[in-house]
Short mmCIF file of C-alpha atoms in Angstrom, two decimals:
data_model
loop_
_atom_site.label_atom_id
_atom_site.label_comp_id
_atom_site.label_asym_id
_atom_site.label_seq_id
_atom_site.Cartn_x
_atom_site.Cartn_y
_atom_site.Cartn_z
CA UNK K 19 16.60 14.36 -27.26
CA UNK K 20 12.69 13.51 -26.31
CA UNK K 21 11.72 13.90 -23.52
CA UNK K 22 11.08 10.05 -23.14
CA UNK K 23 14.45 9.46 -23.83
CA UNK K 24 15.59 12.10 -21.23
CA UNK K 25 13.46 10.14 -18.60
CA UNK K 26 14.65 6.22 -19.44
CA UNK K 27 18.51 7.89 -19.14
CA UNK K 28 17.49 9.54 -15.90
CA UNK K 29 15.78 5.90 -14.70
CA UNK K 30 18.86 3.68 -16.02
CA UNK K 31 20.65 6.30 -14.64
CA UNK K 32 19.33 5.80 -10.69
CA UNK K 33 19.28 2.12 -10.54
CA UNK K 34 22.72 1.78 -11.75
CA UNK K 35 24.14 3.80 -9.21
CA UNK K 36 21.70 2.60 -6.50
CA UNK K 37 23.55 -0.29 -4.39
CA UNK K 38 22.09 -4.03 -4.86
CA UNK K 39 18.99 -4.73 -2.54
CA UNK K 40 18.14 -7.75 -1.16
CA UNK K 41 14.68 -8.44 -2.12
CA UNK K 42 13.94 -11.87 -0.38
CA UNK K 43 14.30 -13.23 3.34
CA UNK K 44 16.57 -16.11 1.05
CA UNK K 45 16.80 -17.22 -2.61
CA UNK K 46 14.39 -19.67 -2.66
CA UNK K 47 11.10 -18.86 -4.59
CA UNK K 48 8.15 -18.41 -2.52
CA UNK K 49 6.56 -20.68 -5.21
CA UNK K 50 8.95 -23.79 -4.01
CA UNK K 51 7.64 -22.73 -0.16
CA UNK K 52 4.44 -23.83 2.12
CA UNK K 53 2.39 -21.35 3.26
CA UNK K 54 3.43 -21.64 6.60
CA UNK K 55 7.15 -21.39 5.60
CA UNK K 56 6.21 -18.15 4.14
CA UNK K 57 3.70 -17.56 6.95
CA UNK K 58 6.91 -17.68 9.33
CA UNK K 59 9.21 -15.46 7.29
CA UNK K 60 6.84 -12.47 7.29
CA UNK K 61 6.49 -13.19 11.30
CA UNK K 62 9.66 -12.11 11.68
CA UNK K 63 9.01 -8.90 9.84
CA UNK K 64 5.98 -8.08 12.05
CA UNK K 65 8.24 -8.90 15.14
CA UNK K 66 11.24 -6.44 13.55
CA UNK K 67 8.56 -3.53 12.41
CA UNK K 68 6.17 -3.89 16.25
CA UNK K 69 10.19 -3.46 17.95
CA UNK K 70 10.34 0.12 16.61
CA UNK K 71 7.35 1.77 18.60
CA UNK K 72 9.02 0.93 21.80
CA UNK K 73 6.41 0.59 23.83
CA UNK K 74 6.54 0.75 27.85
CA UNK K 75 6.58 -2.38 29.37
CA UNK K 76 2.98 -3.38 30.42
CA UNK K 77 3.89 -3.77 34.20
CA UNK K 78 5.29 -0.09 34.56
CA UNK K 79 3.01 2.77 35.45
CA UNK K 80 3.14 4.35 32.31
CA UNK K 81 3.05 1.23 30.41
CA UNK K 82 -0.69 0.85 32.44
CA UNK K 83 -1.39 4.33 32.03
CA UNK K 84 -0.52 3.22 28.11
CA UNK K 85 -3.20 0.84 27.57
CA UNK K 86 -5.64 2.58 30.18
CA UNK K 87 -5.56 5.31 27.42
CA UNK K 88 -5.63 2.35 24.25
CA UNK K 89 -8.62 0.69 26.05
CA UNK K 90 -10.92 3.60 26.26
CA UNK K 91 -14.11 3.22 24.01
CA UNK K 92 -14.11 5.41 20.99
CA UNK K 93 -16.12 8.29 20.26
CA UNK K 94 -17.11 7.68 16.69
CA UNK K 95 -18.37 3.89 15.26
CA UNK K 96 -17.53 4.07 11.44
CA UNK K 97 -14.81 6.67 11.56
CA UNK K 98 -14.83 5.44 7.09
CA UNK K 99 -18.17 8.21 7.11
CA UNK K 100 -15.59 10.70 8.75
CA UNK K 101 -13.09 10.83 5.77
CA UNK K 102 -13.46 13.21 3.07
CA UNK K 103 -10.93 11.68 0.50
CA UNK K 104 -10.92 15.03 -1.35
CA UNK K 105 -9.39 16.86 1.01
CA UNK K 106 -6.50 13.98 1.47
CA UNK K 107 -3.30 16.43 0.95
CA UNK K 108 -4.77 19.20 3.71
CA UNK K 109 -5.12 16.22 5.99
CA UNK K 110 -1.99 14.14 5.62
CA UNK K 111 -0.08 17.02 5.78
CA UNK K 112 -1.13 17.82 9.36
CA UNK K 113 -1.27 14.44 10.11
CA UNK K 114 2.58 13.98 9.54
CA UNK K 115 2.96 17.46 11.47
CA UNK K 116 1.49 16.29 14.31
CA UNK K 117 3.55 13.60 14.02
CA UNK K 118 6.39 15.13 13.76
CA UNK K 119 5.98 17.32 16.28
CA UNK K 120 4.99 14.60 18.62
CA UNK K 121 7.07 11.44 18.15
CA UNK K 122 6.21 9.55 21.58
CA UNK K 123 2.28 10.18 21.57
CA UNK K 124 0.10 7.85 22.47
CA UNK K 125 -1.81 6.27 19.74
CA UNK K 126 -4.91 6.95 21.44
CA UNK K 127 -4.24 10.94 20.88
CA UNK K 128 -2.94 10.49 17.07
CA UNK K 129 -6.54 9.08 16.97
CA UNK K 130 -8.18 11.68 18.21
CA UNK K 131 -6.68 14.86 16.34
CA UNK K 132 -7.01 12.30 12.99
CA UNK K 133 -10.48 12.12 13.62
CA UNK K 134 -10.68 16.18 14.12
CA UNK K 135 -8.86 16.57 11.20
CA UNK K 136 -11.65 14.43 9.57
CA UNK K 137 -14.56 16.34 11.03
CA UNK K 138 -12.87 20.11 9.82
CA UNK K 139 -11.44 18.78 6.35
CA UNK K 140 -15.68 17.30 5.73
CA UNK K 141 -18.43 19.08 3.65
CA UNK K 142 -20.41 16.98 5.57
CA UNK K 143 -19.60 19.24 8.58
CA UNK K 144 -19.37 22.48 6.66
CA UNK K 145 -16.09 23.51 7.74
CA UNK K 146 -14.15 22.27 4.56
CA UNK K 147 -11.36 24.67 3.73
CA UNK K 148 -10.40 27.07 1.65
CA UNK K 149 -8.51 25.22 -0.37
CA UNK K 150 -9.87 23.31 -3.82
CA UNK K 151 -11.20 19.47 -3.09
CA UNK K 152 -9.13 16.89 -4.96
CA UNK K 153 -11.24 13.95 -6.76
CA UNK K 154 -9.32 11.13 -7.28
CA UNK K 155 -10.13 8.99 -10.41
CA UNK K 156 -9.43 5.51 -10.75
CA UNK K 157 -10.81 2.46 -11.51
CA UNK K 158 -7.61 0.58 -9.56
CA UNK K 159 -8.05 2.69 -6.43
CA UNK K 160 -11.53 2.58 -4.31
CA UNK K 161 -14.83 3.48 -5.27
CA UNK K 162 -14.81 6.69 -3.99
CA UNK K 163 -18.64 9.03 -4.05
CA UNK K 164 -18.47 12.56 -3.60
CA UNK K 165 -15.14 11.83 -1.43
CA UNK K 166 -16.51 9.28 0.48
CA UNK K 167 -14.20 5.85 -0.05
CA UNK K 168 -16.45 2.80 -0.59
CA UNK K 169 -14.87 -0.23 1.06
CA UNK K 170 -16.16 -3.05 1.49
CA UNK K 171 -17.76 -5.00 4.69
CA UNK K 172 -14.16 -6.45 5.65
CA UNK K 173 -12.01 -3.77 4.76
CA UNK K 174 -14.55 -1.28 6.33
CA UNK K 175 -14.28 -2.74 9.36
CA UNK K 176 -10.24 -3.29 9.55
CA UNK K 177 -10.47 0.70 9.01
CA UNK K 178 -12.57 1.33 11.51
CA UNK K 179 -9.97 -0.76 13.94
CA UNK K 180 -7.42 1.94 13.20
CA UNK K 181 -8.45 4.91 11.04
CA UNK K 182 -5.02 6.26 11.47
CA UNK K 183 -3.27 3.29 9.43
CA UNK K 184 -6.43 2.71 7.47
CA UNK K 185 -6.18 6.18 5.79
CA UNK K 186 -2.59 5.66 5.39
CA UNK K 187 -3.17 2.70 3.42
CA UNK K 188 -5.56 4.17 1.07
CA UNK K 189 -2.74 6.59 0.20
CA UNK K 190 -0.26 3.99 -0.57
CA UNK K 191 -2.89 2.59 -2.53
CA UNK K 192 -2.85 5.99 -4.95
CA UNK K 193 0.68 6.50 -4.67
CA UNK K 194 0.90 2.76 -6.29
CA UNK K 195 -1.86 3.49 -8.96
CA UNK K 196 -0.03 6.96 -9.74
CA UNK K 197 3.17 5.11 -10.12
CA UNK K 198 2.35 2.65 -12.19
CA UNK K 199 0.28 4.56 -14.39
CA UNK K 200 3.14 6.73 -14.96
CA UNK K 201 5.27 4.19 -16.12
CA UNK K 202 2.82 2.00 -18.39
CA UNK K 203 0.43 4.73 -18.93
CA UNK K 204 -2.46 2.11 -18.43
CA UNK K 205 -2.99 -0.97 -16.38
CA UNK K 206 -3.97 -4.07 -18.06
CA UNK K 207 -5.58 -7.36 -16.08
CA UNK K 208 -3.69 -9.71 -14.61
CA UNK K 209 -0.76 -8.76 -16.70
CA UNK K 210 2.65 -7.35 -15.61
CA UNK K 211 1.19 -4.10 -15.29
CA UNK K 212 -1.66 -5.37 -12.68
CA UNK K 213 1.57 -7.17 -10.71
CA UNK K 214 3.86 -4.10 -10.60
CA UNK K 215 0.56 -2.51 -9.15
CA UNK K 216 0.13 -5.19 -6.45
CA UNK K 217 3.89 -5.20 -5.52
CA UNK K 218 3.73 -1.49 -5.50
CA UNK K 219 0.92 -1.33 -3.28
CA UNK K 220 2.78 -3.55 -0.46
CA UNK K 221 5.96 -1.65 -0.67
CA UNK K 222 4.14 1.76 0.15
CA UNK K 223 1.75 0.26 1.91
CA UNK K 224 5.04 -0.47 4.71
CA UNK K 225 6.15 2.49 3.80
CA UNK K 226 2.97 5.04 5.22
CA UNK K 227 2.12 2.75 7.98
CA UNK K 228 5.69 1.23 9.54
CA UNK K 229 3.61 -1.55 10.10
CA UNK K 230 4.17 -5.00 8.31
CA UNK K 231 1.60 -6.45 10.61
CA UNK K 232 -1.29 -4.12 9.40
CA UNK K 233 0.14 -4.43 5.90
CA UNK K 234 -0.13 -8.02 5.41
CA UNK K 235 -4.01 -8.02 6.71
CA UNK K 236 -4.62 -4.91 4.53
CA UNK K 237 -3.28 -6.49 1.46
CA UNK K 238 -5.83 -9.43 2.22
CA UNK K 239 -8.48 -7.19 0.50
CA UNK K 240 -7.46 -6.84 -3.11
CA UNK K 241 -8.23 -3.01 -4.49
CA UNK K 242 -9.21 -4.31 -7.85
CA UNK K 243 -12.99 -2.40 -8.50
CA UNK K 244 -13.50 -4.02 -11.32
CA UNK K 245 -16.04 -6.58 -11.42
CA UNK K 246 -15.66 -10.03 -12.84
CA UNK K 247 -17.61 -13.43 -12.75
CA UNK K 248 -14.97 -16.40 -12.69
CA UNK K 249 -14.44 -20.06 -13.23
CA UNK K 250 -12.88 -21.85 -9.74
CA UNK K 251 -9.76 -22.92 -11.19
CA UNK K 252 -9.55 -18.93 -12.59
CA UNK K 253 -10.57 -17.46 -9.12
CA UNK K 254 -7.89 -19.66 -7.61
CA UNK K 255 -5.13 -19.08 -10.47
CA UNK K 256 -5.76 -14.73 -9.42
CA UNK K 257 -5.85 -15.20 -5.70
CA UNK K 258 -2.45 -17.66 -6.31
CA UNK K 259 -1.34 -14.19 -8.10
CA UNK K 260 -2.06 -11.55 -6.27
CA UNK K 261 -0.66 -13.01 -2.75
CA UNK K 262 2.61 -13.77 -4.29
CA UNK K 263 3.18 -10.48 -5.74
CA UNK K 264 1.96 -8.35 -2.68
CA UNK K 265 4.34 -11.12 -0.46
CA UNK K 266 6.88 -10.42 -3.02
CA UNK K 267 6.90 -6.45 -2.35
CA UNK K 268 6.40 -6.41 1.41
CA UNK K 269 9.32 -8.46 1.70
CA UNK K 270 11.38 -6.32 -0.45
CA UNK K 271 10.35 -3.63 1.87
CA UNK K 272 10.98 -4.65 4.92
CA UNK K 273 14.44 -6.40 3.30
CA UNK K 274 15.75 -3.39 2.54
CA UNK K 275 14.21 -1.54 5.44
CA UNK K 276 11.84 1.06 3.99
CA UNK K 277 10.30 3.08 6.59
CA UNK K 278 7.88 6.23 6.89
CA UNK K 279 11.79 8.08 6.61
CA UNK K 280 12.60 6.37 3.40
CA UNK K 281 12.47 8.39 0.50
CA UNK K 282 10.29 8.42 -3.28
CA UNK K 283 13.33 7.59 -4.84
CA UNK K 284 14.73 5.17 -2.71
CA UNK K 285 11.17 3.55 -3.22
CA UNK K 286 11.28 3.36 -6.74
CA UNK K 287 14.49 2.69 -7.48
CA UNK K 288 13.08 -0.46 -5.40
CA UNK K 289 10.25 -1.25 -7.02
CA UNK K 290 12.46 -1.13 -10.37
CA UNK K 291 14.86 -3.91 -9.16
CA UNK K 292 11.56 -5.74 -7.43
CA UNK K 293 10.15 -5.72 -10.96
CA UNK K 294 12.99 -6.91 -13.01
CA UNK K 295 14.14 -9.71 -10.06
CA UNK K 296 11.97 -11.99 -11.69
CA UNK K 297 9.89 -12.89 -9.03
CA UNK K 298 6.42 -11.64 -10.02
CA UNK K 299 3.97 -13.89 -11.24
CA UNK K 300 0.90 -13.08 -14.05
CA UNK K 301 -1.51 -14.86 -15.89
CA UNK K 302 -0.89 -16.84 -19.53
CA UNK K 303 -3.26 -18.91 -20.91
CA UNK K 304 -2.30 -22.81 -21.27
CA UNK K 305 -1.87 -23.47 -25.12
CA UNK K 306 -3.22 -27.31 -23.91
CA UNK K 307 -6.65 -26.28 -22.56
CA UNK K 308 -7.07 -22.98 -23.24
CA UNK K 309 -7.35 -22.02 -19.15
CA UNK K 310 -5.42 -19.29 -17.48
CA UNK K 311 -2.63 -20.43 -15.08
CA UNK K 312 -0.06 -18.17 -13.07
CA UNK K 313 3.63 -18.05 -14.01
CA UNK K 314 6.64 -16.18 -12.94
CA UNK K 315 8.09 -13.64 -14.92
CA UNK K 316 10.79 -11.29 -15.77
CA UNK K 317 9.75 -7.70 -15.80
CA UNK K 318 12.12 -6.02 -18.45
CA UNK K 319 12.72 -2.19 -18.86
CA UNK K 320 11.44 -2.14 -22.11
CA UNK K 321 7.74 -3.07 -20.51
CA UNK K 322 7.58 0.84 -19.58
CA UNK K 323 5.80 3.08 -21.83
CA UNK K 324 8.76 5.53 -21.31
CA UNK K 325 10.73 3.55 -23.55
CA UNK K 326 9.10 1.82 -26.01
CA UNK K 327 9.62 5.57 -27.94
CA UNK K 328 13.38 6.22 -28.05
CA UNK K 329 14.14 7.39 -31.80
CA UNK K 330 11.97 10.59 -33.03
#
């Protein structure tokens, strides 16, 4: 037996035996709803997601104490310059430590040993460590230069707001582009591969941050870094595209309660039935006048790469 038969009996395998998620707040399409209708659905995700920091009340000593600490000016003005994206692994995994090891700290001092983390794991500051840098290449992540991520203005300054959640997100970003790649082996343009990608990127982008508030302003930005010149009506059509599929996935996520404690399987055994729920939407080109419109499809398991090679 191939190994890519091995792996499509392993995946068939999982999301048989996984129980059935709810993927939507209801049944209706989000293509039959207003944006405010869909603007009030994903409020009450923010509202479910800001419960679970449990924050003092602001009228209790520590709760002003709390945002004493919050208000205090920064050290650093474009904490972006800070990050050495190479060194990623070294610093999430102390980041999640220290975490770990501190579950009720104020966000304020998360901040501060992120931003220490930055300034030892930096070639910038010569105190890099021992361990190998990591490039990451891919034209569906960031521009990165010499580990430096190139946002732009916008995004820049949303990570700059919180560098905590902003590096975060840039993970979920790669851990979308890895997955996808490893199930079509490439990702095409505004095709089924591109929306699994966008759907991906929502559901892990809940998943690093526990935050559906800062994921639905992140996800504002499209990642895309490749460069196009389009007609209006095309511009409109991909916009139309992208926010229903990243809607689509944070949704699922927060549905089905994915958290910084869910699991890589549990995720992807999501993002399977996400994909084949038929609620992702792609380009086609009209046969009438030759222009691209969006359309929902059906994401089948024969779209993978894994299986399109069952037999030798």
């Amino acid at each position: 037996m191939t190994s890519k038969k091995i792996y499509a009996i392993l995946i068939a395998g999982l999301i048989s035996l996984a129980p059935q998620l709810q993927l939507t707040a209801s049944a209706q399409s989000l293509t039959e709803m207003t944006p405010t209708q869909i603007s009030h659905i994903e409020d009450v995700h923010v509202e479910k997601y800001e419960k679970m920091r449990d924050l003092p009340s602001p009228y209790s000593d520590e709760g002003k104490e709390w945002m004493k600490k919050m208000l205090t000016p920064k050290t650093e003005k474009n904490e972006i310059q800070l990050l050495d994206y190479d060194y990623r692994a070294d610093i999430y995994e102390q980041l999640v430590q220290y975490e770990k090891e501190h579950p009720t700290a104020h966000p304020r001092d998360v901040y501060d040993f992120f931003i220490q983390l930055c300034k030892s794991y930096n070639r910038q500051y010569m105190q890099h460590p021992v361990k190998q840098a990591d490039p990451i290449k891919s034209d569906w992540f960031y521009p990165v230069d010499n580990g430096r991520v190139k946002l732009d203005a916008d995004l820049t300054r949303f990570y700059n707001s919180d560098p905590v959640a902003g590096f975060k997100s840039l993970l979920a970003r790669e851990e979308a582009v890895k997955t996808t790649v490893s199930l079509f082996k490439q990702i095409g343009h505004h095709d089924h591969s591109e929306a699994f990608l966008e759907m991906a990127t929502n559901v892990y982008l809940v998943h690093y941050t526990n935050s559906y508030s800062w994921s639905r302003y992140w996800a504002i930005y499209p990642a895309s870094s490749i460069d196009e010149t389009n007609s209006e009506h095309r511009s409109q059509q991909i916009n139309a595209m992208n926010f229903n599929n990243a809607v689509v996935g944070r949704l699922a996520a927060a549905n089905n309660n994915i958290t910084t404690k869910s699991s890589l399987n549990e995720i992807k055994i999501l993002l399977f039935r996400v994909y084949y729920g038929g609620q992702l939407m792609k380009l086609y080109k009209s046969n009438i006048d030759s222009q691209d419109y969006t359309k929902i499809f059906t994401g089948h398991f024969e779209d993978f790469s894994v299986t399109q090679i069952t037999s030798n």
